[in-house]
Coordinates of C-alpha atoms and ligand atoms in Angstrom, one line a residue:
X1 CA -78.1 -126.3 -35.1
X2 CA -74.6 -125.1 -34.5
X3 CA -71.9 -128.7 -35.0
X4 CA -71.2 -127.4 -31.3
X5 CA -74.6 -127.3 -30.0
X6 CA -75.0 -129.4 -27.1
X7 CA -78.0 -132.4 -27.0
X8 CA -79.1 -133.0 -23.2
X9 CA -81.7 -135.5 -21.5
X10 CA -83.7 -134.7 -18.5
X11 CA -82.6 -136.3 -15.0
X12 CA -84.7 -138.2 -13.4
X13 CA -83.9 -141.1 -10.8
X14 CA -80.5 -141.0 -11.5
X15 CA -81.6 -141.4 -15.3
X16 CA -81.0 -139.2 -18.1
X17 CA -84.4 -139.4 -20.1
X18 CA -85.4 -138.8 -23.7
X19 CA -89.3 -138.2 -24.0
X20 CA -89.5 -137.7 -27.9
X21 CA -89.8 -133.9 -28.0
X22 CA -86.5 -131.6 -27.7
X23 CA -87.1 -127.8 -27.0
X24 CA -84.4 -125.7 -28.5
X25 CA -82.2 -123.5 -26.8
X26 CA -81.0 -120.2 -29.2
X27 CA -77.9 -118.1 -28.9
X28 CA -79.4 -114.3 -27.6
X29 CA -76.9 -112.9 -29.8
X30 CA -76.7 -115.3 -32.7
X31 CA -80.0 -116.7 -33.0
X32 CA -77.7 -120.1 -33.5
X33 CA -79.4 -122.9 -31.6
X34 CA -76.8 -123.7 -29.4
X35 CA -78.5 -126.7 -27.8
X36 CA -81.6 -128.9 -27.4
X37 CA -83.3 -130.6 -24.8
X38 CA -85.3 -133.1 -24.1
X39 CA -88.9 -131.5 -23.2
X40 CA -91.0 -132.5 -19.8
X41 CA -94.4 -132.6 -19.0
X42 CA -96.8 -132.9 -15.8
X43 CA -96.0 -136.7 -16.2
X44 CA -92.0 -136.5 -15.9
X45 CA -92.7 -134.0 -12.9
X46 CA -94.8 -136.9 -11.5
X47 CA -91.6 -139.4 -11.8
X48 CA -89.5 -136.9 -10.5
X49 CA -90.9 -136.1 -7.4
X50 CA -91.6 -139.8 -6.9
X51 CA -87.6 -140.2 -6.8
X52 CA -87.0 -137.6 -4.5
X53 CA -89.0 -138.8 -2.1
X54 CA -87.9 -142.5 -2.3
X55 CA -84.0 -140.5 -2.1
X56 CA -85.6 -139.1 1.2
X57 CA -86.1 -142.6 2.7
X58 CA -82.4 -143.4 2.4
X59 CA -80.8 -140.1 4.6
X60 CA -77.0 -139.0 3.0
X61 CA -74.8 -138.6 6.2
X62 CA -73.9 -134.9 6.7
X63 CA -70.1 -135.9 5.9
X64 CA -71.2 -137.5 2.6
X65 CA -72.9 -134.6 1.2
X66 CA -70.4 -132.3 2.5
X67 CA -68.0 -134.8 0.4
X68 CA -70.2 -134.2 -2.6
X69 CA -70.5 -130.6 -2.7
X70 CA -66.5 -130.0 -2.4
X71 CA -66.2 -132.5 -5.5
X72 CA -68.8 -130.6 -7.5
X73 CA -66.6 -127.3 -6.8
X74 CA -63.9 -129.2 -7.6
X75 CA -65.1 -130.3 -11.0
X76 CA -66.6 -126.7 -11.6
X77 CA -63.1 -125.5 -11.5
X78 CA -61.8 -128.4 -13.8
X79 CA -64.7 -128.2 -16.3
X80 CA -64.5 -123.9 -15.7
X81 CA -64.0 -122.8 -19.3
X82 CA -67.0 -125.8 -20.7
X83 CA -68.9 -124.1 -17.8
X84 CA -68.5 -120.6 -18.5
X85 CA -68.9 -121.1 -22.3
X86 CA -72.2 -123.3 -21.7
X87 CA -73.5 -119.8 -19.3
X88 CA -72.1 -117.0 -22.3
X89 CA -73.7 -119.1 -25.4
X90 CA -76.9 -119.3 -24.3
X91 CA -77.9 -116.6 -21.8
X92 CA -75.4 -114.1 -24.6
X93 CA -73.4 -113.0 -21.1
X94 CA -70.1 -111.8 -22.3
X95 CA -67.4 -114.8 -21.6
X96 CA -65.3 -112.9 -18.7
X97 CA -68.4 -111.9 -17.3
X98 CA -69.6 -115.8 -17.7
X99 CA -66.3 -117.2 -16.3
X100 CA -66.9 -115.0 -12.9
X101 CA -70.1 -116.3 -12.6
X102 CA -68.7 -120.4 -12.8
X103 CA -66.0 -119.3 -10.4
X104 CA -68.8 -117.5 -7.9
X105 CA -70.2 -121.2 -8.3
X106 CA -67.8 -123.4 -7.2
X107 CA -67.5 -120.4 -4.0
X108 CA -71.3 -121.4 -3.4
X109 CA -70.6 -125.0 -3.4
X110 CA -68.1 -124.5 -1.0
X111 CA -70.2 -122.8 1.4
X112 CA -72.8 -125.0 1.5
X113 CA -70.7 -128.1 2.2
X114 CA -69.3 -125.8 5.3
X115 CA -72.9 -125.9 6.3
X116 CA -73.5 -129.4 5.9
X117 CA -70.2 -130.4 8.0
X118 CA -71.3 -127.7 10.7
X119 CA -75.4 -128.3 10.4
X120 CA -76.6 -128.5 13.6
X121 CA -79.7 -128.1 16.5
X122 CA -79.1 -125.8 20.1
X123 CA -79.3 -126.6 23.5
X124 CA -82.5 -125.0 25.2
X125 CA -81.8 -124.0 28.4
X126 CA -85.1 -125.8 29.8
X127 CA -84.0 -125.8 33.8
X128 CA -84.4 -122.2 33.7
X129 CA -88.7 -122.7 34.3
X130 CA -89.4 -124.8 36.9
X131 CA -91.3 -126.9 34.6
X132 CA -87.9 -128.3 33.3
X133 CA -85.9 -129.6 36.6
X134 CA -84.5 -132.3 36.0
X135 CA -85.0 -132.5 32.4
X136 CA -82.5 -131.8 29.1
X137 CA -83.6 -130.5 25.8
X138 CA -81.8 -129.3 22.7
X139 CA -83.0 -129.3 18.9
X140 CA -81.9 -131.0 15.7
X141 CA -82.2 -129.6 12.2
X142 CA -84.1 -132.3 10.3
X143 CA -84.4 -131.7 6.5
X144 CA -88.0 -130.3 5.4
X145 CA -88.6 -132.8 2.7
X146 CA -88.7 -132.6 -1.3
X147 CA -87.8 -129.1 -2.6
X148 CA -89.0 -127.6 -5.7
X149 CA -86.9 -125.3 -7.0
X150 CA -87.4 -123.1 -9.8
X151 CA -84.6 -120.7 -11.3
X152 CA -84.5 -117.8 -13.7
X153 CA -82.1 -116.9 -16.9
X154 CA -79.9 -114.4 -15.6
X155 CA -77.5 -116.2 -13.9
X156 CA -78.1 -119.9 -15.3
X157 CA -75.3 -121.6 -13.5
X158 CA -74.6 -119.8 -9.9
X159 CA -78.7 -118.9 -9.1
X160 CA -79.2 -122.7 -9.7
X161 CA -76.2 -123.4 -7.7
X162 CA -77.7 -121.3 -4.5
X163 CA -80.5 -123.5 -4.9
X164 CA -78.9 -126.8 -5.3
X165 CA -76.0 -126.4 -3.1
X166 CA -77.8 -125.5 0.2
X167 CA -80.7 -128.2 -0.5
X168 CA -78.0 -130.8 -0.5
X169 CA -76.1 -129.3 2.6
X170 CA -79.8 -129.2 4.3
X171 CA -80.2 -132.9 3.5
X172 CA -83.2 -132.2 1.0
X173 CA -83.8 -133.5 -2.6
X174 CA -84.4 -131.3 -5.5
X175 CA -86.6 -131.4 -8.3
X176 CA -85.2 -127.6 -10.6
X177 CA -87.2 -126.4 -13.1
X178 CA -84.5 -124.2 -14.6
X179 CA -85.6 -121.3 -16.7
X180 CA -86.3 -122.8 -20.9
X181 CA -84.3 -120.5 -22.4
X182 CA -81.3 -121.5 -20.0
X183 CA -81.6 -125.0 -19.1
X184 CA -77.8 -126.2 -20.6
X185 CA -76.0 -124.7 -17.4
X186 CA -78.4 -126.6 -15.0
X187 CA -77.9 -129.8 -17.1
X188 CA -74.5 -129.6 -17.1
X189 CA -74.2 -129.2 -12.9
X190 CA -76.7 -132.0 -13.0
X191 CA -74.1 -133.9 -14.4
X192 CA -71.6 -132.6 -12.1
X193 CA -73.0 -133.5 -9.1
X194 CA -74.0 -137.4 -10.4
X195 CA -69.9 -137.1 -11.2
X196 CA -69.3 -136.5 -7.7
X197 CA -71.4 -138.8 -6.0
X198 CA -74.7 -138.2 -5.8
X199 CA -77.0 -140.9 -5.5
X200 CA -80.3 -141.2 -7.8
X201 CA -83.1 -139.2 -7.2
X202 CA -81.2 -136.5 -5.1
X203 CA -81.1 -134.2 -8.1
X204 CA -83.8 -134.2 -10.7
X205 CA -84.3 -131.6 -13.8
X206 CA -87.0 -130.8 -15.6
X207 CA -87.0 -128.2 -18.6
X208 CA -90.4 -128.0 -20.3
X209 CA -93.7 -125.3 -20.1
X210 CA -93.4 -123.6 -16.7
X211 CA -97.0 -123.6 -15.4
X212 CA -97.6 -127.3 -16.4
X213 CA -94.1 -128.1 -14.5
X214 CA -94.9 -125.2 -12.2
X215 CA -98.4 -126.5 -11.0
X216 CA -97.3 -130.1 -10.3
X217 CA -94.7 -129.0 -7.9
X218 CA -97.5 -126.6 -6.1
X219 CA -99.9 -129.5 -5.8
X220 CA -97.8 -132.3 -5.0
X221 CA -97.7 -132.6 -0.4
X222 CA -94.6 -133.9 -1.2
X223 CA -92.8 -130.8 -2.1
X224 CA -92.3 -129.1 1.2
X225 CA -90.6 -126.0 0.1
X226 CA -90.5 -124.0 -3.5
X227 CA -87.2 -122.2 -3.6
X228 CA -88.3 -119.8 -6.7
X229 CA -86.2 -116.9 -8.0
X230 CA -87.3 -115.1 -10.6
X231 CA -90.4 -112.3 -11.5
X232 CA -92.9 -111.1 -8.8
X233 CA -95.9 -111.9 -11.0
X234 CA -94.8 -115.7 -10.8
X235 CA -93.1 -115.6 -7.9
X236 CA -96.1 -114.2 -5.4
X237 CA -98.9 -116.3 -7.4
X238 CA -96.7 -119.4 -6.5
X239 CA -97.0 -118.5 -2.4
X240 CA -100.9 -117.5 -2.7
X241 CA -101.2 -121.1 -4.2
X242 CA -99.4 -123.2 -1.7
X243 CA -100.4 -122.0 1.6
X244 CA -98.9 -125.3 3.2
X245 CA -95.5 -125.2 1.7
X246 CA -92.6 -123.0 2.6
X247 CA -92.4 -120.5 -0.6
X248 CA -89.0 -118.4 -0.4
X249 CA -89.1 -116.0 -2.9
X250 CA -86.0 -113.8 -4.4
X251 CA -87.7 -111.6 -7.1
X252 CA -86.6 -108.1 -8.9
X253 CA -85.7 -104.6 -7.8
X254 CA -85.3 -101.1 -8.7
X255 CA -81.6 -100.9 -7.2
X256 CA -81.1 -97.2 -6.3
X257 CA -77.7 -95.4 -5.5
X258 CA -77.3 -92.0 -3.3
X259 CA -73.5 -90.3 -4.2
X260 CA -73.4 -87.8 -1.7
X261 CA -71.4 -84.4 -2.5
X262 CA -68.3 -85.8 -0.4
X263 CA -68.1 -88.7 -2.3
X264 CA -65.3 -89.4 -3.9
X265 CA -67.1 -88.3 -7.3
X266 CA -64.0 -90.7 -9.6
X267 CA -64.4 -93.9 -8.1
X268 CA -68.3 -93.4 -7.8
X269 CA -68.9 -93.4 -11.3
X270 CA -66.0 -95.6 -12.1
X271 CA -67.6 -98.0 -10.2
X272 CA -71.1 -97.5 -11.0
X273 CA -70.1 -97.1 -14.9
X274 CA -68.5 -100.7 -14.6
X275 CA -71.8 -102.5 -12.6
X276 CA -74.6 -100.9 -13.9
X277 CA -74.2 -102.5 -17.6
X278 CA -72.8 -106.0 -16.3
X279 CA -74.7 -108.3 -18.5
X280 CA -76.6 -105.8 -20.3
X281 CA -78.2 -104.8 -16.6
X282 CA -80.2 -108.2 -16.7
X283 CA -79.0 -108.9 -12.9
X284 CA -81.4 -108.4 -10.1
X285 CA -79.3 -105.5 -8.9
X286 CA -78.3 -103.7 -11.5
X287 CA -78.0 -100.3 -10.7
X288 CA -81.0 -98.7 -12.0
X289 CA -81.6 -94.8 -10.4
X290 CA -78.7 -92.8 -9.3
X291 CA -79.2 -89.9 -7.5
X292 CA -76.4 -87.3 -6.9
X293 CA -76.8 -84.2 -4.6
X294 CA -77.0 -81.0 -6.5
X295 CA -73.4 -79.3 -6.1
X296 CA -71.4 -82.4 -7.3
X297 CA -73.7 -83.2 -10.3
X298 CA -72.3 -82.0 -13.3
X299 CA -68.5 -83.5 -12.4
X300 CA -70.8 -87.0 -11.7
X301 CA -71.7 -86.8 -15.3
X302 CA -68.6 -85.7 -16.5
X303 CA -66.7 -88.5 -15.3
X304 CA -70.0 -91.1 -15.8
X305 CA -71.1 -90.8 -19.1
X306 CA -67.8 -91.4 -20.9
X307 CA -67.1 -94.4 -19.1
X308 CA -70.1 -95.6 -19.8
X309 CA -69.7 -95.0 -23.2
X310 CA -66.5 -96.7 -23.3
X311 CA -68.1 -99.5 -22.3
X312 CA -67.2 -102.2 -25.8
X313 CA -70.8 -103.5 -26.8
X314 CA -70.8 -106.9 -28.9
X315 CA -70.4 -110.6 -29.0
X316 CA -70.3 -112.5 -25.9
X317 CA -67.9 -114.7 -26.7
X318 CA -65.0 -112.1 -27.4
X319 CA -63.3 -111.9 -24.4
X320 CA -62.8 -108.0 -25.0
X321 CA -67.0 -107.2 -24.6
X322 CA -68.6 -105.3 -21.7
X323 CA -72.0 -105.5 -22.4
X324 CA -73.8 -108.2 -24.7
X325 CA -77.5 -108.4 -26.1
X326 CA -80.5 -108.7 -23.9
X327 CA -82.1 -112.1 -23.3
X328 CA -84.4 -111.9 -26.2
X329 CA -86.4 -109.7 -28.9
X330 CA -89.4 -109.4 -26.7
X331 CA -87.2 -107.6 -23.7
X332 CA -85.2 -105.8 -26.1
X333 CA -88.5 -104.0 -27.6
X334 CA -89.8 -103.6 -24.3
X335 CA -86.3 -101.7 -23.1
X336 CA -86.4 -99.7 -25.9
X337 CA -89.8 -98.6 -25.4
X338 CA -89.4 -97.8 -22.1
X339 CA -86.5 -95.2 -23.3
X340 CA -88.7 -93.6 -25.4
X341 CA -90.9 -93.2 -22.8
X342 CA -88.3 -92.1 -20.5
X343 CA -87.7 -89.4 -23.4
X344 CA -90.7 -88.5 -24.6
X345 CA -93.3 -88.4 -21.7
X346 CA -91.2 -88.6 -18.7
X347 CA -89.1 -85.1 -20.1
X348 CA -85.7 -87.1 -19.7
X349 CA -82.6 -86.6 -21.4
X350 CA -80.4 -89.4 -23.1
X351 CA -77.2 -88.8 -22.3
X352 CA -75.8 -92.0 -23.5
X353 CA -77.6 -94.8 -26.0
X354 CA -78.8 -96.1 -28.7
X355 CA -78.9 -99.2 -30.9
X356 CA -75.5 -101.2 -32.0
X357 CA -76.1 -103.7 -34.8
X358 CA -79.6 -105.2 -32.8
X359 CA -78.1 -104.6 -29.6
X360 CA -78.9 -102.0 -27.3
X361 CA -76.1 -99.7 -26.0
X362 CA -75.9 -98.7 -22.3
X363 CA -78.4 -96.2 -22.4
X364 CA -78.4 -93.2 -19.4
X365 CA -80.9 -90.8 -19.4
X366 CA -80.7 -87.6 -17.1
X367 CA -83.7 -86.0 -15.0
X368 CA -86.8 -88.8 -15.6
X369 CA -89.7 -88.4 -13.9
X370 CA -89.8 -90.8 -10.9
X371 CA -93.3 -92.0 -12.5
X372 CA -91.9 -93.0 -15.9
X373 CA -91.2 -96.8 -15.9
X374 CA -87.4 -96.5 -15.9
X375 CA -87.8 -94.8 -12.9
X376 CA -90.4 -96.9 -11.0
X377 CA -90.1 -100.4 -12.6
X378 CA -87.8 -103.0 -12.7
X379 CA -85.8 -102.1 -16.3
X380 CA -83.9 -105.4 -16.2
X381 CA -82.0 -104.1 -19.2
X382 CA -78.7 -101.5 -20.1
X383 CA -80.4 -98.3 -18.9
X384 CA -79.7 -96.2 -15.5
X385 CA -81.3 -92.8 -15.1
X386 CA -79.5 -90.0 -13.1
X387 CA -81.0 -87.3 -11.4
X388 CA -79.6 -84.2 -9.6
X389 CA -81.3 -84.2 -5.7
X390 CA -80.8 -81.0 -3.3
X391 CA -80.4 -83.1 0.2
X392 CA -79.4 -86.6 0.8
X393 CA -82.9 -87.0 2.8
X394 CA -84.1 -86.3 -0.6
X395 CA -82.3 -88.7 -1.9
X396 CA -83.0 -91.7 0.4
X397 CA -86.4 -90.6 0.2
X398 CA -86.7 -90.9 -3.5
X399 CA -84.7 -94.2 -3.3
X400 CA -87.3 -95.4 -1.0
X401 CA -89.8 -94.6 -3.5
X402 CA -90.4 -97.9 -4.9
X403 CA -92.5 -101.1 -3.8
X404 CA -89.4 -103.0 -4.5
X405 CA -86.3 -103.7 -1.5
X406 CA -83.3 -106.2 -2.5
X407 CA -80.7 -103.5 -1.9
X408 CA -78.9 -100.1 -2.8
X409 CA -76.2 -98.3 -1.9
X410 CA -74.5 -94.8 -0.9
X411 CA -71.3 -92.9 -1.8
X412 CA -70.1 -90.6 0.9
X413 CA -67.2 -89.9 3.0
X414 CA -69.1 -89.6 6.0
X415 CA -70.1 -92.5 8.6
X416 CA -73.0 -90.2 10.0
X417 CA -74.0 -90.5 6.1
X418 CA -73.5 -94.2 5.7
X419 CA -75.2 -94.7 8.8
X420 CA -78.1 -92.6 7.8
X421 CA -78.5 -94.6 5.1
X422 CA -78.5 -98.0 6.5
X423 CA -80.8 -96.5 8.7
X424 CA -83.4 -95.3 5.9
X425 CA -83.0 -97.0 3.2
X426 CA -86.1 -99.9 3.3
X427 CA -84.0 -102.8 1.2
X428 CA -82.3 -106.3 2.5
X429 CA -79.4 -104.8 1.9
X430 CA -77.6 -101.5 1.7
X431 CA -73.8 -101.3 0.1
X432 CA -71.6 -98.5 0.9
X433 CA -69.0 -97.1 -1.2
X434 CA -69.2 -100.5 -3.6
X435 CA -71.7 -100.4 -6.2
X436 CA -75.5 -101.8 -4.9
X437 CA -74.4 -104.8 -7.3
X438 CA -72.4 -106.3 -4.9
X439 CA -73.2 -109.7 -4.2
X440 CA -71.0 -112.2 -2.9
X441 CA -71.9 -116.3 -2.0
X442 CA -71.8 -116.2 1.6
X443 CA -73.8 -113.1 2.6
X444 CA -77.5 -112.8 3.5
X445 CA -78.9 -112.0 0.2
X446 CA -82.6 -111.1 0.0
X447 CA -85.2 -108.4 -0.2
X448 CA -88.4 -107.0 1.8
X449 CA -91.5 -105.3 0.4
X450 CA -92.3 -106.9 -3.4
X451 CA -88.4 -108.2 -4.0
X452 CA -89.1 -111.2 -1.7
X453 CA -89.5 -113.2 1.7
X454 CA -85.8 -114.5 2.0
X455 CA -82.2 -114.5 2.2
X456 CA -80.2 -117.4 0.4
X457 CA -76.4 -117.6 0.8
X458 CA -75.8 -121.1 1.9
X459 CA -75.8 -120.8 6.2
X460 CA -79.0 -118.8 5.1
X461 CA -81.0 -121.2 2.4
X462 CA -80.0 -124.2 5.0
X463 CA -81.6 -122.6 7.8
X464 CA -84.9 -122.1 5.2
X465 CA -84.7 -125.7 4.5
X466 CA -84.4 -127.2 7.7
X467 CA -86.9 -127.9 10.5
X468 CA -86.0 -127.5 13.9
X469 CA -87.0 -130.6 15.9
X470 CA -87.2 -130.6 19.9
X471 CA -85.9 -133.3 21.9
X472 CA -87.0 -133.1 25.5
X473 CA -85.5 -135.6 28.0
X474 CA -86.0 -136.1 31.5
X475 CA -83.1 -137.4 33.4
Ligands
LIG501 P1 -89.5 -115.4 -14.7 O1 -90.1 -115.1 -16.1 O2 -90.4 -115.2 -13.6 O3 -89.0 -116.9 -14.8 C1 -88.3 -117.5 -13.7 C2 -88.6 -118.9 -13.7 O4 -90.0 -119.1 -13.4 C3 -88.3 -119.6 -15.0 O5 -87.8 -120.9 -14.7 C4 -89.7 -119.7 -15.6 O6 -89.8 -120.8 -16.5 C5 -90.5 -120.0 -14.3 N1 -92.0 -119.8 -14.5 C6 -92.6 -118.9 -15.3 N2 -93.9 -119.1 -15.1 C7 -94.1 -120.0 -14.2 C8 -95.3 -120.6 -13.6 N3 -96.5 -120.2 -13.9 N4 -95.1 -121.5 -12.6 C9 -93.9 -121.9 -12.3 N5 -92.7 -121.4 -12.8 C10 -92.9 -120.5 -13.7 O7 -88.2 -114.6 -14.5 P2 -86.9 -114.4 -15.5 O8 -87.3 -113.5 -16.6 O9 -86.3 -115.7 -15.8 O10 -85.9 -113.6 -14.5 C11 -85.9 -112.3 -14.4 C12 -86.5 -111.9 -13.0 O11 -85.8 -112.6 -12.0 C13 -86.2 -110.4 -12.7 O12 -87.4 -109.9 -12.1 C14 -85.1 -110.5 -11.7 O13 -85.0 -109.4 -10.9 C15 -85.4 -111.7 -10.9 N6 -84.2 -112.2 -10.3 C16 -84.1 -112.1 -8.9 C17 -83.0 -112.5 -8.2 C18 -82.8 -112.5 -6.8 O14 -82.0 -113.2 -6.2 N7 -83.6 -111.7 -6.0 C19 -81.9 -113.0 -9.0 C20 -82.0 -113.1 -10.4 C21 -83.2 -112.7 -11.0 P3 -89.7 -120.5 -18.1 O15 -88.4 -120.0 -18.3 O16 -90.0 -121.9 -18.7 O17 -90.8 -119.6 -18.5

């Protein structure tokens, strides 16, 4: 274990718990155990629902969690550099691309208390039926209960933050199941938010086997929502098995981008070049397929390729690197087989690639076959393929063709274009002139088809984690 590595206890009730076994967390890049933790069961998932619902008895006053949540940003932004290291050693995310992500969190804290202050019900207009004479009616948002939420690797510290924040803000206590080979990040804004206030059994973490954790928070009537973001396979399985629970789901994609032939061809594929490899394309909308129309493709890949291959590959921690390893061996074979394929079967060229002292470079190849998996799967890794398209319906016709729909984007200098697009394009989102990548705290972010059945952003995730309750009076 590194003499930095970091020892951490589960929460639960407001205590940090040892239970005799410790899982290890490893460096991506290093292989250096950079932490340990202590391991849950079904049992400590038990004890940790029980607190949330005793917190749930005692209601926080909106002002007191909006209170909270500002102090948690607060001590994000004090603790930035501890929080930004913790996210680069053990999810290997190069540092500046780590310290982004801890300042993108203390922006979703700051959200959410917005939505606690502002959290409220509507007036219904119930005089306009007959019915309602004399009467007066209006709603209040009443939080839905315990939430189980359950987060992935990518972003260890902001994707647990959209989670926590909003749950808070809503009025709801959490029991997170943060992803095992990430849990320090989660831990550590744990330890944040008891800093700031938060009373016991608001906030309890559990890091231990997924299903075990996983099936206690689907069978438990106490847990009224699973927030999960992560794969499809899990993801959907979790909904089928809890038909009474609210399930929100943010899962992968395929992120597609159109550059039409009056795009400004520079600033496209300076753009792209930069998102597409932004922690070694291990974010949900990492720009996967581009598609450029015929007349305009050979300066695309003129001006693409070397940027990408400028691109400095290598330790995380240097604050010069671009792109880092992938998350572990497993996903890098996988990647790299998937290139081959891409290669071999699917008649593409590599443009850009290969390996870098065990790390995969950002790999482009040119002309794939929509059917080879680069094309049609979720690559979750440094690869985009580029292919040369004769019309823009083309274009947003092969974008479409995909069963997954968090969002993609368009380069063009036209508004009938853009438009189009927005139009066409079957995702949650659509992103014009700005790579498909784009994600910032506030907005609606969520897909359709197979990449989900929600949109967090605070206002959004409260909204999920409400209930609306009617209050009819007659006067
Ligand atoms: P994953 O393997 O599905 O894991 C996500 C979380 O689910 C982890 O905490 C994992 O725990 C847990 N889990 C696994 N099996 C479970 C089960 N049977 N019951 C309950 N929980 C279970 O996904 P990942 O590899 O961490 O993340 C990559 C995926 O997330 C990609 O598909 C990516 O596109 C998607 N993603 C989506 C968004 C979005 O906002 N739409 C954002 C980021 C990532 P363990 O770690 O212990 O296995």
């Amino acid at each position: 274990m590194a003499a930095t590595a970091t020892e951490r206890k589960l929460l639960i009730a407001g205590d940090w718990v040892a239970t005799g076994e410790w899982l290890e967390v490893r460096s991506p890049y290093s292989g250096e155990v950079v932490g340990r933790v202590a391991k849950a069961g079904a049992g400590e998932a038990r004890e940790a629902i029980d607190a949330a619902a005793r917190a749930l008895e005692a209601p926080l006053p909106a002002h007191k969690r909006a209170e909270i949540l500002v102090k948690v940003a607060g001590l994000i932004g004090r603790r930035h550099e501890e929080v930004a290291r913790t996210i680069s050693d053990e999810a290997g995310k190069p540092i500046k691309t780590a310290r982004v992500e801890a300042s993108r969190a203390m922006s979703t804290y700051t959200f959410a208390a917005v939505e606690a202050r502002k959290l409220t019900g509507e007036m219904i207009p119930i005089e306009s039926a007959q019915a309602g004479e004399g009467k007066l009616a209006f709603t209040v948002r009443k939080p839905i209960g315990v939430v189980g939420a359950i987060s992935p690797f990518n972003f260890p510290c902001n994707l647990v933050a959209h989670k926590l924040a909003p749950a808070l803000a809503a009025g709801c206590p959490v029991v997170l199941k943060p992803a095992s080979q990430t849990p320090l990040s989660a831990l550590l804004l744990a330890e944040l938010e008891l800093e700031a206030g938060l009373p016991e059994g608001w906030l309890n973490v559990l890091v231990g086997p997924a299903a075990e954790i996983g099936d206690v928070l689907v069978e438990d009537e106490r847990v009224k929502l699973i927030t999960f973001t992560g794969s499809g396979d899990v993801g959907w399985k979790l909904l089928e098995r809890s038909p009474r629970k609210r399930v929100k789901l943010e899962l992968g994609n395929s992120t597609p981008v159109v550059v039409a032939a009056d795009a400004d061809i520079e600033a496209a594929a300076a753009k792209l070049a930069a998102n597409a490899f932004a922690f070694a394309g291990q974010s949900c909308i990492s720009v996967q397929r581009i598609y450029v129309e015929r007349p305009r493709y050979d300066d695309f890949v003129a001006s693409f390729v070397p940027k990408v291959e400028a691109l400095k590959v290598g330790d995380p921690a240097d604050d010069e690197t671009d792109v880092g390893p992938v998350i572990d061996d497993g996903a890098r074979a996988r990647i790299a087989a998937w290139i081959r394929e891409a290669a071999d079967g699917g008649g593409g060229t590599v443009l850009a690639g290969g390996e870098q002292d065990g790390l995969l470079r950002p790999t482009v190849i040119a002309n794939v076959a929509d059917e080879a998996k680069v094309s049609c799967e979720e690559v979750f890794g440094p690869v985009v393929v580029l292919n040369p398209v004769d019309s823009i319906d083309e274009a947003l016709a092969r974008a479409n063709g995909t069963r997954f729909g968090l969002q993609a984007g368009i380069f063009t200098s036209s508004l009938d274009t853009a438009l189009q697009a927005a139009d066409v394009l079957e995702f949650g989102g659509v992103v014009v002139n700005e790579a498909p990548t784009f994600r910032s705290d506030q907005m609606p972010y969520g897909g359709v088809k197979s990449s989900g059945n929600t949109k967090e952003g605070p206002a959004y995730a409260v909204r999920e984690m409400t209930e609306e309750r009617l209050v009819v009076i007659q006067r």
